[in-house]
PDB file of C-alpha atoms in Angstrom:
ATOM      1  CA  UNK B  23     -83.880   1.186  33.976  1.00 61.00           C
ATOM      2  CA  UNK B  24     -87.461  -0.124  33.824  1.00 72.00           C
ATOM      3  CA  UNK B  25     -86.324  -3.349  35.511  1.00 85.00           C
ATOM      4  CA  UNK B  26     -84.481  -1.584  38.325  1.00 87.00           C
ATOM      5  CA  UNK B  27     -85.603   0.139  41.508  1.00 90.00           C
ATOM      6  CA  UNK B  28     -83.317   2.074  43.833  1.00 89.00           C
ATOM      7  CA  UNK B  29     -84.132   2.956  47.415  1.00 91.00           C
ATOM      8  CA  UNK B  30     -81.775   5.390  49.150  1.00 91.00           C
ATOM      9  CA  UNK B  31     -81.529   6.313  52.814  1.00 92.00           C
ATOM     10  CA  UNK B  32     -79.402   9.260  53.981  1.00 90.00           C
ATOM     11  CA  UNK B  33     -78.549   9.710  57.643  1.00 91.00           C
ATOM     12  CA  UNK B  34     -76.201  11.808  59.706  1.00 89.00           C
ATOM     13  CA  UNK B  35     -73.897  10.218  62.245  1.00 84.00           C
ATOM     14  CA  UNK B  36     -71.918  12.804  64.233  1.00 86.00           C
ATOM     15  CA  UNK B  37     -70.068  14.918  61.622  1.00 88.00           C
ATOM     16  CA  UNK B  38     -70.491  12.503  58.717  1.00 91.00           C
ATOM     17  CA  UNK B  39     -73.239  11.574  56.370  1.00 89.00           C
ATOM     18  CA  UNK B  40     -74.064   7.992  55.588  1.00 87.00           C
ATOM     19  CA  UNK B  41     -75.972   6.725  52.597  1.00 86.00           C
ATOM     20  CA  UNK B  42     -77.445   3.274  52.240  1.00 88.00           C
ATOM     21  CA  UNK B  43     -78.914   2.179  48.947  1.00 88.00           C
ATOM     22  CA  UNK B  44     -80.861  -0.888  47.969  1.00 90.00           C
ATOM     23  CA  UNK B  45     -80.890  -1.751  44.287  1.00 87.00           C
ATOM     24  CA  UNK B  46     -83.344  -4.347  43.007  1.00 90.00           C
ATOM     25  CA  UNK B  47     -82.876  -5.480  39.421  1.00 89.00           C
ATOM     26  CA  UNK B  48     -84.928  -7.922  37.375  1.00 88.00           C
ATOM     27  CA  UNK B  49     -82.691  -9.873  35.003  1.00 88.00           C
ATOM     28  CA  UNK B  50     -83.853 -12.037  32.137  1.00 84.00           C
ATOM     29  CA  UNK B  51     -80.311 -13.325  31.529  1.00 85.00           C
ATOM     30  CA  UNK B  52     -78.614 -15.315  34.287  1.00 85.00           C
ATOM     31  CA  UNK B  53     -75.134 -14.634  32.879  1.00 89.00           C
ATOM     32  CA  UNK B  54     -75.681 -10.859  32.940  1.00 90.00           C
ATOM     33  CA  UNK B  55     -76.841 -11.119  36.554  1.00 90.00           C
ATOM     34  CA  UNK B  56     -73.649 -12.933  37.520  1.00 89.00           C
ATOM     35  CA  UNK B  57     -71.490 -10.376  35.685  1.00 92.00           C
ATOM     36  CA  UNK B  58     -73.193  -7.430  37.413  1.00 89.00           C
ATOM     37  CA  UNK B  59     -72.872  -9.103  40.839  1.00 90.00           C
ATOM     38  CA  UNK B  60     -69.177  -9.840  40.244  1.00 91.00           C
ATOM     39  CA  UNK B  61     -68.547  -6.261  39.093  1.00 92.00           C
ATOM     40  CA  UNK B  62     -70.260  -4.806  42.175  1.00 89.00           C
ATOM     41  CA  UNK B  63     -68.267  -7.021  44.522  1.00 90.00           C
ATOM     42  CA  UNK B  64     -65.044  -6.221  42.679  1.00 92.00           C
ATOM     43  CA  UNK B  65     -65.591  -2.451  42.759  1.00 91.00           C
ATOM     44  CA  UNK B  66     -67.305  -2.054  46.146  1.00 88.00           C
ATOM     45  CA  UNK B  67     -65.800  -4.928  48.145  1.00 88.00           C
ATOM     46  CA  UNK B  68     -67.289  -5.556  51.573  1.00 87.00           C
ATOM     47  CA  UNK B  69     -69.464  -2.433  51.453  1.00 85.00           C
ATOM     48  CA  UNK B  70     -71.916  -4.303  49.223  1.00 87.00           C
ATOM     49  CA  UNK B  71     -74.194  -7.166  50.188  1.00 88.00           C
ATOM     50  CA  UNK B  72     -75.761  -9.227  47.440  1.00 87.00           C
ATOM     51  CA  UNK B  73     -78.895 -11.133  48.389  1.00 87.00           C
ATOM     52  CA  UNK B  74     -79.618 -14.518  46.829  1.00 85.00           C
ATOM     53  CA  UNK B  75     -81.638 -14.202  43.622  1.00 85.00           C
ATOM     54  CA  UNK B  76     -85.358 -14.942  43.433  1.00 84.00           C
ATOM     55  CA  UNK B  77     -86.285 -16.873  40.317  1.00 85.00           C
ATOM     56  CA  UNK B  78     -89.665 -16.705  38.613  1.00 84.00           C
ATOM     57  CA  UNK B  79     -91.214 -16.886  35.166  1.00 87.00           C
ATOM     58  CA  UNK B  80     -93.376 -14.139  33.752  1.00 86.00           C
ATOM     59  CA  UNK B  81     -96.655 -15.141  32.095  1.00 89.00           C
ATOM     60  CA  UNK B  82     -95.125 -14.025  28.770  1.00 91.00           C
ATOM     61  CA  UNK B  83     -92.135 -16.368  29.233  1.00 89.00           C
ATOM     62  CA  UNK B  84     -94.425 -19.309  30.063  1.00 91.00           C
ATOM     63  CA  UNK B  85     -96.555 -18.487  27.009  1.00 93.00           C
ATOM     64  CA  UNK B  86     -93.440 -18.457  24.820  1.00 94.00           C
ATOM     65  CA  UNK B  87     -92.400 -21.834  26.258  1.00 94.00           C
ATOM     66  CA  UNK B  88     -95.833 -23.288  25.435  1.00 95.00           C
ATOM     67  CA  UNK B  89     -95.608 -22.063  21.836  1.00 96.00           C
ATOM     68  CA  UNK B  90     -92.057 -23.351  21.371  1.00 97.00           C
ATOM     69  CA  UNK B  91     -93.016 -26.778  22.717  1.00 97.00           C
ATOM     70  CA  UNK B  92     -96.060 -26.989  20.432  1.00 97.00           C
ATOM     71  CA  UNK B  93     -94.056 -25.953  17.360  1.00 97.00           C
ATOM     72  CA  UNK B  94     -91.366 -28.523  18.241  1.00 97.00           C
ATOM     73  CA  UNK B  95     -94.035 -31.225  18.629  1.00 97.00           C
ATOM     74  CA  UNK B  96     -95.467 -30.432  15.190  1.00 97.00           C
ATOM     75  CA  UNK B  97     -91.956 -30.497  13.688  1.00 97.00           C
ATOM     76  CA  UNK B  98     -91.241 -33.876  15.310  1.00 97.00           C
ATOM     77  CA  UNK B  99     -94.541 -35.239  14.016  1.00 97.00           C
ATOM     78  CA  UNK B 100     -93.755 -34.098  10.471  1.00 97.00           C
ATOM     79  CA  UNK B 101     -90.257 -35.643  10.564  1.00 97.00           C
ATOM     80  CA  UNK B 102     -91.660 -38.959  11.794  1.00 97.00           C
ATOM     81  CA  UNK B 103     -94.327 -38.921   9.101  1.00 96.00           C
ATOM     82  CA  UNK B 104     -91.644 -38.234   6.454  1.00 96.00           C
ATOM     83  CA  UNK B 105     -89.612 -41.219   7.681  1.00 96.00           C
ATOM     84  CA  UNK B 106     -92.667 -43.492   7.501  1.00 95.00           C
ATOM     85  CA  UNK B 107     -93.485 -42.274   3.997  1.00 95.00           C
ATOM     86  CA  UNK B 108     -89.908 -42.935   2.831  1.00 94.00           C
ATOM     87  CA  UNK B 109     -90.108 -46.419   4.335  1.00 94.00           C
ATOM     88  CA  UNK B 110     -93.226 -47.274   2.301  1.00 93.00           C
ATOM     89  CA  UNK B 111     -92.106 -45.548  -0.895  1.00 92.00           C
ATOM     90  CA  UNK B 112     -94.344 -42.478  -0.658  1.00 94.00           C
ATOM     91  CA  UNK B 113     -93.715 -38.780  -0.162  1.00 94.00           C
ATOM     92  CA  UNK B 114     -95.256 -36.548   2.457  1.00 95.00           C
ATOM     93  CA  UNK B 115     -97.542 -33.746   1.332  1.00 95.00           C
ATOM     94  CA  UNK B 116     -99.003 -30.752   3.084  1.00 95.00           C
ATOM     95  CA  UNK B 117    -100.680 -31.016   6.499  1.00 96.00           C
ATOM     96  CA  UNK B 118    -104.447 -31.469   6.310  1.00 96.00           C
ATOM     97  CA  UNK B 119    -105.116 -31.200  10.057  1.00 97.00           C
ATOM     98  CA  UNK B 120    -102.986 -30.285  13.058  1.00 97.00           C
ATOM     99  CA  UNK B 121    -104.564 -30.352  16.507  1.00 97.00           C
ATOM    100  CA  UNK B 122    -102.995 -29.789  19.905  1.00 96.00           C
ATOM    101  CA  UNK B 123    -104.208 -32.722  21.999  1.00 96.00           C
ATOM    102  CA  UNK B 124    -102.629 -32.126  25.391  1.00 95.00           C
ATOM    103  CA  UNK B 125    -100.200 -29.709  27.008  1.00 93.00           C
ATOM    104  CA  UNK B 126     -98.534 -30.354  30.354  1.00 94.00           C
ATOM    105  CA  UNK B 127     -96.446 -27.985  32.433  1.00 91.00           C
ATOM    106  CA  UNK B 128     -94.534 -28.657  35.613  1.00 91.00           C
ATOM    107  CA  UNK B 129     -91.837 -27.093  37.755  1.00 85.00           C
ATOM    108  CA  UNK B 130     -91.018 -23.426  37.746  1.00 73.00           C
ATOM    109  CA  UNK B 131     -92.609 -20.562  39.612  1.00 65.00           C
ATOM    110  CA  UNK B 132     -94.910 -18.221  37.747  1.00 60.00           C
ATOM    111  CA  UNK B 133     -95.006 -14.695  39.216  1.00 55.00           C
ATOM    112  CA  UNK B 134     -94.265 -15.873  42.747  1.00 49.00           C
ATOM    113  CA  UNK B 135     -91.004 -15.617  44.588  1.00 50.00           C
ATOM    114  CA  UNK B 136     -89.678 -18.687  46.313  1.00 47.00           C
ATOM    115  CA  UNK B 137     -90.800 -19.128  49.904  1.00 50.00           C
ATOM    116  CA  UNK B 138     -88.598 -18.177  52.838  1.00 47.00           C
ATOM    117  CA  UNK B 139     -87.819 -21.838  53.544  1.00 55.00           C
ATOM    118  CA  UNK B 140     -85.845 -21.914  50.290  1.00 56.00           C
ATOM    119  CA  UNK B 141     -83.216 -19.520  51.655  1.00 63.00           C
ATOM    120  CA  UNK B 142     -81.127 -22.508  52.785  1.00 78.00           C
ATOM    121  CA  UNK B 143     -81.008 -24.019  49.273  1.00 80.00           C
ATOM    122  CA  UNK B 144     -77.886 -23.745  47.146  1.00 84.00           C
ATOM    123  CA  UNK B 145     -77.993 -21.619  44.004  1.00 80.00           C
ATOM    124  CA  UNK B 146     -78.017 -24.751  41.839  1.00 84.00           C
ATOM    125  CA  UNK B 147     -80.984 -26.166  43.810  1.00 85.00           C
ATOM    126  CA  UNK B 148     -82.844 -22.865  43.478  1.00 84.00           C
ATOM    127  CA  UNK B 149     -82.289 -22.866  39.701  1.00 84.00           C
ATOM    128  CA  UNK B 150     -83.453 -26.474  39.493  1.00 86.00           C
ATOM    129  CA  UNK B 151     -86.600 -25.703  41.527  1.00 85.00           C
ATOM    130  CA  UNK B 152     -87.403 -22.694  39.340  1.00 87.00           C
ATOM    131  CA  UNK B 153     -86.863 -24.450  36.005  1.00 90.00           C
ATOM    132  CA  UNK B 154     -90.093 -24.793  34.034  1.00 91.00           C
ATOM    133  CA  UNK B 155     -90.851 -27.809  31.841  1.00 93.00           C
ATOM    134  CA  UNK B 156     -93.573 -28.352  29.278  1.00 95.00           C
ATOM    135  CA  UNK B 157     -94.706 -31.094  26.948  1.00 96.00           C
ATOM    136  CA  UNK B 158     -97.220 -31.097  24.140  1.00 97.00           C
ATOM    137  CA  UNK B 159     -98.980 -33.916  22.332  1.00 97.00           C
ATOM    138  CA  UNK B 160    -100.273 -33.140  18.858  1.00 97.00           C
ATOM    139  CA  UNK B 161    -102.403 -34.989  16.326  1.00 97.00           C
ATOM    140  CA  UNK B 162    -101.589 -34.374  12.683  1.00 97.00           C
ATOM    141  CA  UNK B 163    -102.940 -35.651   9.370  1.00 97.00           C
ATOM    142  CA  UNK B 164    -100.760 -35.184   6.301  1.00 96.00           C
ATOM    143  CA  UNK B 165    -101.430 -35.654   2.627  1.00 96.00           C
ATOM    144  CA  UNK B 166     -99.481 -38.593   1.173  1.00 94.00           C
ATOM    145  CA  UNK B 167     -98.250 -38.390  -2.401  1.00 89.00           C
ATOM    146  CA  UNK B 168     -97.098 -41.334  -4.490  1.00 79.00           C
ATOM    147  CA  UNK B 169     -93.563 -41.262  -5.847  1.00 71.00           C
ATOM    148  CA  UNK B 170     -94.937 -41.444  -9.433  1.00 58.00           C
ATOM    149  CA  UNK B 171     -96.724 -38.105  -9.038  1.00 51.00           C
ATOM    150  CA  UNK B 172     -93.484 -36.457  -8.001  1.00 47.00           C
ATOM    151  CA  UNK B 173     -91.617 -37.904 -11.032  1.00 51.00           C
ATOM    152  CA  UNK B 174     -94.326 -36.710 -13.402  1.00 52.00           C
ATOM    153  CA  UNK B 175     -94.084 -33.181 -11.998  1.00 54.00           C
ATOM    154  CA  UNK B 176     -90.325 -33.139 -12.600  1.00 53.00           C
ATOM    155  CA  UNK B 177     -90.831 -34.028 -16.301  1.00 48.00           C
TER     156      UNK B 177
END
């Protein structure tokens, strides 16, 4: 209910009453949006008009994307470091330093609806235009342990 607004307009035409309602809903799940639209069309038929969706990303969603990309970059760095250590007969220890070097973001629309010129775009083109991308470059220093130390600890 917090993501939905309803505007109703009642009018009288001769001996009948007419009601028009506009329902605006903010969805965070594209599949749910499609299901609701299909249900409305199925139940209400031609008496319902569904406007094309407006796609945007909330600041919270963009922040979550940034964090996920940074965490993935650190994980990739650790896996690469482990592979290098295995190659040279060492084992990877704990991280000594992890620093986010650079973050890039492109695409997507943060808190702004698409312009009116986008009304002629297909749904797939609108989704593609609204998709947000991010990359993160990290610098990490890990402790390197010799294989002998690991064997001694097992004994």
